[in-house]
PDB file of C-alpha atoms in Angstrom:
ATOM      1  CA  UNK A   1     -13.785   5.949  11.369  1.00 96.00           C
ATOM      2  CA  UNK A   2     -16.726   3.563  11.771  1.00 95.00           C
ATOM      3  CA  UNK A   3     -19.094   6.506  12.204  1.00 97.00           C
ATOM      4  CA  UNK A   4     -17.575   8.225   9.166  1.00 97.00           C
ATOM      5  CA  UNK A   5     -17.941   5.055   7.087  1.00 97.00           C
ATOM      6  CA  UNK A   6     -21.556   4.729   8.178  1.00 97.00           C
ATOM      7  CA  UNK A   7     -22.294   8.368   7.292  1.00 97.00           C
ATOM      8  CA  UNK A   8     -20.654   8.015   3.884  1.00 97.00           C
ATOM      9  CA  UNK A   9     -22.563   4.806   3.202  1.00 97.00           C
ATOM     10  CA  UNK A  10     -25.847   6.426   4.231  1.00 97.00           C
ATOM     11  CA  UNK A  11     -25.237   9.572   2.137  1.00 98.00           C
ATOM     12  CA  UNK A  12     -23.384   8.062  -0.856  1.00 97.00           C
ATOM     13  CA  UNK A  13     -26.303   8.445  -3.242  1.00 97.00           C
ATOM     14  CA  UNK A  14     -26.754  12.115  -2.295  1.00 97.00           C
ATOM     15  CA  UNK A  15     -23.015  12.740  -2.734  1.00 97.00           C
ATOM     16  CA  UNK A  16     -23.133  11.120  -6.161  1.00 95.00           C
ATOM     17  CA  UNK A  17     -26.183  13.191  -7.079  1.00 96.00           C
ATOM     18  CA  UNK A  18     -24.358  16.385  -6.095  1.00 96.00           C
ATOM     19  CA  UNK A  19     -21.342  15.226  -8.092  1.00 95.00           C
ATOM     20  CA  UNK A  20     -23.458  14.446 -11.146  1.00 95.00           C
ATOM     21  CA  UNK A  21     -24.280  18.142 -11.536  1.00 94.00           C
ATOM     22  CA  UNK A  22     -20.687  19.417 -11.501  1.00 94.00           C
ATOM     23  CA  UNK A  23     -18.344  16.419 -11.567  1.00 91.00           C
ATOM     24  CA  UNK A  24     -18.003  12.779 -12.620  1.00 90.00           C
ATOM     25  CA  UNK A  25     -21.053  11.436 -10.740  1.00 93.00           C
ATOM     26  CA  UNK A  26     -18.864   9.052  -8.732  1.00 94.00           C
ATOM     27  CA  UNK A  27     -18.013  10.860  -5.491  1.00 96.00           C
ATOM     28  CA  UNK A  28     -20.415   8.925  -3.273  1.00 96.00           C
ATOM     29  CA  UNK A  29     -19.622   5.547  -4.790  1.00 95.00           C
ATOM     30  CA  UNK A  30     -15.886   6.179  -4.562  1.00 96.00           C
ATOM     31  CA  UNK A  31     -16.027   7.271  -0.935  1.00 97.00           C
ATOM     32  CA  UNK A  32     -18.319   4.365  -0.026  1.00 97.00           C
ATOM     33  CA  UNK A  33     -15.747   1.938  -1.465  1.00 97.00           C
ATOM     34  CA  UNK A  34     -12.878   3.755   0.243  1.00 97.00           C
ATOM     35  CA  UNK A  35     -14.432   3.898   3.684  1.00 98.00           C
ATOM     36  CA  UNK A  36     -15.499   0.259   3.452  1.00 97.00           C
ATOM     37  CA  UNK A  37     -11.819  -0.546   2.832  1.00 97.00           C
ATOM     38  CA  UNK A  38     -10.836   1.658   5.781  1.00 98.00           C
ATOM     39  CA  UNK A  39     -13.255  -0.193   8.062  1.00 97.00           C
ATOM     40  CA  UNK A  40     -11.959  -3.575   6.901  1.00 97.00           C
ATOM     41  CA  UNK A  41      -8.322  -2.553   7.392  1.00 97.00           C
ATOM     42  CA  UNK A  42      -8.966  -1.197  10.887  1.00 97.00           C
ATOM     43  CA  UNK A  43     -10.854  -4.334  11.887  1.00 97.00           C
ATOM     44  CA  UNK A  44      -8.115  -6.589  10.532  1.00 97.00           C
ATOM     45  CA  UNK A  45      -5.286  -4.852  12.398  1.00 94.00           C
ATOM     46  CA  UNK A  46      -6.555  -2.283  14.920  1.00 96.00           C
ATOM     47  CA  UNK A  47      -3.966   0.486  15.309  1.00 97.00           C
ATOM     48  CA  UNK A  48      -2.853   1.352  18.844  1.00 96.00           C
ATOM     49  CA  UNK A  49      -3.162   5.150  18.683  1.00 98.00           C
ATOM     50  CA  UNK A  50      -5.497   7.754  17.159  1.00 97.00           C
ATOM     51  CA  UNK A  51      -2.661   8.945  14.919  1.00 98.00           C
ATOM     52  CA  UNK A  52      -2.054   5.410  13.652  1.00 98.00           C
ATOM     53  CA  UNK A  53      -5.790   5.023  12.933  1.00 98.00           C
ATOM     54  CA  UNK A  54      -5.693   8.115  10.721  1.00 98.00           C
ATOM     55  CA  UNK A  55      -2.480   7.018   8.990  1.00 98.00           C
ATOM     56  CA  UNK A  56      -4.011   3.633   8.165  1.00 98.00           C
ATOM     57  CA  UNK A  57      -7.266   5.217   7.003  1.00 98.00           C
ATOM     58  CA  UNK A  58      -5.411   7.695   4.816  1.00 98.00           C
ATOM     59  CA  UNK A  59      -3.364   4.966   3.154  1.00 97.00           C
ATOM     60  CA  UNK A  60      -6.520   2.960   2.430  1.00 97.00           C
ATOM     61  CA  UNK A  61      -8.287   5.947   0.883  1.00 97.00           C
ATOM     62  CA  UNK A  62      -5.335   6.738  -1.349  1.00 97.00           C
ATOM     63  CA  UNK A  63      -5.193   3.142  -2.585  1.00 96.00           C
ATOM     64  CA  UNK A  64      -8.938   2.557  -3.068  1.00 96.00           C
ATOM     65  CA  UNK A  65     -10.619   5.864  -3.973  1.00 94.00           C
ATOM     66  CA  UNK A  66     -10.351   7.055  -7.544  1.00 81.00           C
ATOM     67  CA  UNK A  67     -10.133  10.582  -8.838  1.00 85.00           C
ATOM     68  CA  UNK A  68      -8.953  13.450  -6.706  1.00 91.00           C
ATOM     69  CA  UNK A  69     -10.862  12.383  -3.590  1.00 94.00           C
ATOM     70  CA  UNK A  70      -8.527   9.515  -2.684  1.00 96.00           C
ATOM     71  CA  UNK A  71      -5.335  11.570  -2.637  1.00 97.00           C
ATOM     72  CA  UNK A  72      -7.034  14.569  -1.015  1.00 97.00           C
ATOM     73  CA  UNK A  73      -8.789  12.686   1.784  1.00 98.00           C
ATOM     74  CA  UNK A  74      -5.812  10.376   2.162  1.00 98.00           C
ATOM     75  CA  UNK A  75      -3.517  13.358   2.576  1.00 98.00           C
ATOM     76  CA  UNK A  76      -5.902  14.977   5.049  1.00 98.00           C
ATOM     77  CA  UNK A  77      -6.014  11.906   7.266  1.00 98.00           C
ATOM     78  CA  UNK A  78      -2.363  10.951   6.939  1.00 98.00           C
ATOM     79  CA  UNK A  79      -1.055  14.439   7.704  1.00 98.00           C
ATOM     80  CA  UNK A  80      -3.484  14.792  10.621  1.00 98.00           C
ATOM     81  CA  UNK A  81      -2.397  11.386  11.926  1.00 98.00           C
ATOM     82  CA  UNK A  82       1.264  12.244  11.540  1.00 98.00           C
ATOM     83  CA  UNK A  83       0.738  15.485  13.467  1.00 98.00           C
ATOM     84  CA  UNK A  84      -0.923  13.538  16.297  1.00 98.00           C
ATOM     85  CA  UNK A  85       2.137  11.320  16.581  1.00 97.00           C
ATOM     86  CA  UNK A  86       2.159   8.376  18.959  1.00 97.00           C
ATOM     87  CA  UNK A  87      -0.048   9.876  21.670  1.00 96.00           C
ATOM     88  CA  UNK A  88      -2.449   7.314  23.116  1.00 96.00           C
ATOM     89  CA  UNK A  89      -4.996   9.994  24.007  1.00 95.00           C
ATOM     90  CA  UNK A  90      -5.585  13.223  22.127  1.00 96.00           C
ATOM     91  CA  UNK A  91      -7.129  16.416  23.429  1.00 95.00           C
ATOM     92  CA  UNK A  92      -9.536  18.450  21.334  1.00 96.00           C
ATOM     93  CA  UNK A  93      -6.888  21.191  21.140  1.00 95.00           C
ATOM     94  CA  UNK A  94      -4.256  18.747  19.862  1.00 96.00           C
ATOM     95  CA  UNK A  95      -6.723  17.340  17.343  1.00 97.00           C
ATOM     96  CA  UNK A  96      -7.518  20.873  16.192  1.00 96.00           C
ATOM     97  CA  UNK A  97      -3.839  21.621  15.609  1.00 97.00           C
ATOM     98  CA  UNK A  98      -3.361  18.312  13.799  1.00 98.00           C
ATOM     99  CA  UNK A  99      -6.447  18.854  11.647  1.00 98.00           C
ATOM    100  CA  UNK A 100      -5.179  22.313  10.740  1.00 98.00           C
ATOM    101  CA  UNK A 101      -1.936  20.687   9.539  1.00 98.00           C
ATOM    102  CA  UNK A 102      -3.955  18.146   7.534  1.00 98.00           C
ATOM    103  CA  UNK A 103      -6.075  20.867   5.949  1.00 98.00           C
ATOM    104  CA  UNK A 104      -2.943  22.834   5.023  1.00 98.00           C
ATOM    105  CA  UNK A 105      -1.557  19.728   3.308  1.00 98.00           C
ATOM    106  CA  UNK A 106      -4.780  19.348   1.314  1.00 98.00           C
ATOM    107  CA  UNK A 107      -4.613  23.003   0.265  1.00 97.00           C
ATOM    108  CA  UNK A 108      -1.024  22.567  -0.857  1.00 97.00           C
ATOM    109  CA  UNK A 109      -1.750  19.346  -2.747  1.00 96.00           C
ATOM    110  CA  UNK A 110      -4.804  20.704  -4.532  1.00 94.00           C
ATOM    111  CA  UNK A 111      -3.597  24.266  -4.942  1.00 95.00           C
ATOM    112  CA  UNK A 112      -6.942  25.479  -3.611  1.00 96.00           C
ATOM    113  CA  UNK A 113      -8.042  27.929  -0.976  1.00 97.00           C
ATOM    114  CA  UNK A 114     -11.337  28.740   0.731  1.00 98.00           C
ATOM    115  CA  UNK A 115     -13.739  30.277  -1.762  1.00 97.00           C
ATOM    116  CA  UNK A 116     -12.655  27.997  -4.630  1.00 98.00           C
ATOM    117  CA  UNK A 117     -15.732  25.748  -4.110  1.00 98.00           C
ATOM    118  CA  UNK A 118     -13.859  22.738  -2.753  1.00 97.00           C
ATOM    119  CA  UNK A 119     -13.666  20.635   0.385  1.00 98.00           C
ATOM    120  CA  UNK A 120     -11.592  23.429   1.927  1.00 98.00           C
ATOM    121  CA  UNK A 121     -14.721  25.548   2.209  1.00 98.00           C
ATOM    122  CA  UNK A 122     -15.930  23.097   4.868  1.00 98.00           C
ATOM    123  CA  UNK A 123     -12.584  21.990   6.313  1.00 98.00           C
ATOM    124  CA  UNK A 124     -10.969  25.357   7.027  1.00 98.00           C
ATOM    125  CA  UNK A 125     -13.821  26.775   9.122  1.00 98.00           C
ATOM    126  CA  UNK A 126     -14.266  23.404  10.853  1.00 98.00           C
ATOM    127  CA  UNK A 127     -10.603  23.240  11.838  1.00 98.00           C
ATOM    128  CA  UNK A 128     -10.818  26.785  13.179  1.00 97.00           C
ATOM    129  CA  UNK A 129     -14.043  26.074  15.097  1.00 97.00           C
ATOM    130  CA  UNK A 130     -12.663  22.905  16.661  1.00 97.00           C
ATOM    131  CA  UNK A 131     -10.933  25.183  19.185  1.00 94.00           C
ATOM    132  CA  UNK A 132     -14.431  25.972  20.512  1.00 96.00           C
ATOM    133  CA  UNK A 133     -16.092  22.547  20.418  1.00 97.00           C
ATOM    134  CA  UNK A 134     -16.795  19.493  18.287  1.00 98.00           C
ATOM    135  CA  UNK A 135     -20.333  20.772  17.721  1.00 98.00           C
ATOM    136  CA  UNK A 136     -18.979  24.126  16.542  1.00 98.00           C
ATOM    137  CA  UNK A 137     -16.687  22.315  14.088  1.00 98.00           C
ATOM    138  CA  UNK A 138     -19.636  20.316  12.729  1.00 98.00           C
ATOM    139  CA  UNK A 139     -21.754  23.463  12.346  1.00 98.00           C
ATOM    140  CA  UNK A 140     -18.913  25.357  10.661  1.00 98.00           C
ATOM    141  CA  UNK A 141     -18.337  22.509   8.194  1.00 98.00           C
ATOM    142  CA  UNK A 142     -22.047  22.272   7.366  1.00 98.00           C
ATOM    143  CA  UNK A 143     -22.283  26.050   6.887  1.00 98.00           C
ATOM    144  CA  UNK A 144     -19.151  25.977   4.738  1.00 98.00           C
ATOM    145  CA  UNK A 145     -20.598  23.248   2.519  1.00 98.00           C
ATOM    146  CA  UNK A 146     -23.855  25.181   2.071  1.00 98.00           C
ATOM    147  CA  UNK A 147     -21.890  28.332   1.300  1.00 98.00           C
ATOM    148  CA  UNK A 148     -20.483  26.645  -1.830  1.00 98.00           C
ATOM    149  CA  UNK A 149     -23.877  26.769  -3.586  1.00 98.00           C
ATOM    150  CA  UNK A 150     -23.553  30.363  -4.899  1.00 98.00           C
ATOM    151  CA  UNK A 151     -19.822  30.050  -5.607  1.00 97.00           C
ATOM    152  CA  UNK A 152     -18.221  29.620  -8.987  1.00 97.00           C
ATOM    153  CA  UNK A 153     -15.801  26.686  -8.920  1.00 97.00           C
ATOM    154  CA  UNK A 154     -12.166  27.668  -9.435  1.00 96.00           C
ATOM    155  CA  UNK A 155     -10.532  24.286  -8.848  1.00 94.00           C
ATOM    156  CA  UNK A 156     -11.246  20.692  -9.765  1.00 89.00           C
ATOM    157  CA  UNK A 157     -13.493  19.270 -12.442  1.00 88.00           C
ATOM    158  CA  UNK A 158     -16.302  21.671 -11.553  1.00 93.00           C
ATOM    159  CA  UNK A 159     -14.090  24.602 -12.589  1.00 92.00           C
ATOM    160  CA  UNK A 160     -14.448  23.481 -16.215  1.00 92.00           C
ATOM    161  CA  UNK A 161     -18.127  24.420 -16.025  1.00 93.00           C
ATOM    162  CA  UNK A 162     -17.426  28.068 -15.262  1.00 92.00           C
ATOM    163  CA  UNK A 163     -20.656  29.914 -14.424  1.00 94.00           C
ATOM    164  CA  UNK A 164     -22.657  26.681 -14.712  1.00 93.00           C
ATOM    165  CA  UNK A 165     -21.069  25.540 -11.443  1.00 94.00           C
ATOM    166  CA  UNK A 166     -22.980  28.281  -9.619  1.00 97.00           C
ATOM    167  CA  UNK A 167     -26.086  27.016  -7.856  1.00 97.00           C
ATOM    168  CA  UNK A 168     -24.722  23.567  -6.997  1.00 97.00           C
ATOM    169  CA  UNK A 169     -23.364  22.427  -3.630  1.00 98.00           C
ATOM    170  CA  UNK A 170     -19.824  21.111  -3.802  1.00 97.00           C
ATOM    171  CA  UNK A 171     -19.757  17.341  -3.171  1.00 97.00           C
ATOM    172  CA  UNK A 172     -16.290  17.435  -1.568  1.00 97.00           C
ATOM    173  CA  UNK A 173     -17.332  20.131   0.900  1.00 98.00           C
ATOM    174  CA  UNK A 174     -20.463  18.102   1.603  1.00 98.00           C
ATOM    175  CA  UNK A 175     -18.558  14.883   2.279  1.00 98.00           C
ATOM    176  CA  UNK A 176     -16.111  16.827   4.464  1.00 98.00           C
ATOM    177  CA  UNK A 177     -19.059  18.107   6.496  1.00 98.00           C
ATOM    178  CA  UNK A 178     -20.275  14.510   6.854  1.00 98.00           C
ATOM    179  CA  UNK A 179     -16.927  13.461   8.294  1.00 98.00           C
ATOM    180  CA  UNK A 180     -16.926  16.356  10.773  1.00 98.00           C
ATOM    181  CA  UNK A 181     -20.495  15.481  11.784  1.00 98.00           C
ATOM    182  CA  UNK A 182     -19.366  11.895  12.439  1.00 98.00           C
ATOM    183  CA  UNK A 183     -16.473  13.173  14.553  1.00 97.00           C
ATOM    184  CA  UNK A 184     -18.811  15.428  16.552  1.00 97.00           C
ATOM    185  CA  UNK A 185     -21.241  12.548  17.057  1.00 97.00           C
ATOM    186  CA  UNK A 186     -18.567  10.211  18.395  1.00 96.00           C
ATOM    187  CA  UNK A 187     -16.749  12.855  20.454  1.00 94.00           C
ATOM    188  CA  UNK A 188     -20.094  13.893  21.933  1.00 80.00           C
TER     189      UNK A 188
END
């Protein structure tokens, strides 16, 4: 989570710039605030298991991040954490299964699917690629985020723009790719 918070802080202005073209121009600032709260909460009371870390992080994001990002990222982390359970150590395979459950919860909450120009365009291929390696998951998420550029948004605020959403990278897919890159960096 510390690596994710650092990545979000470093890239917040770029995320906000992406969001200014097709959203509310607050994605980076909102995530920066949310991940700062996550870091503070984890430092105050360090959870004992990876699942508990994700549950705590998800709760913090839901309570501190405005718009759709808080509930969506909060759901992703909480459902992934719940799927991990109380295990003290988690294999890459178990994390992949848990992440797949988290991604499914996000899809259900947002009513989106891959190809709708959302965070799912990065998360779904990353969850699938995690079976291969952390690096493959990072690469799949980055490719998925880039693939949103020619798409027409079908969900979220960007969908109101219709054809004008084409040609812009989705900020949610981009921030999802940042989180997967942080995971790959830490997992090595």
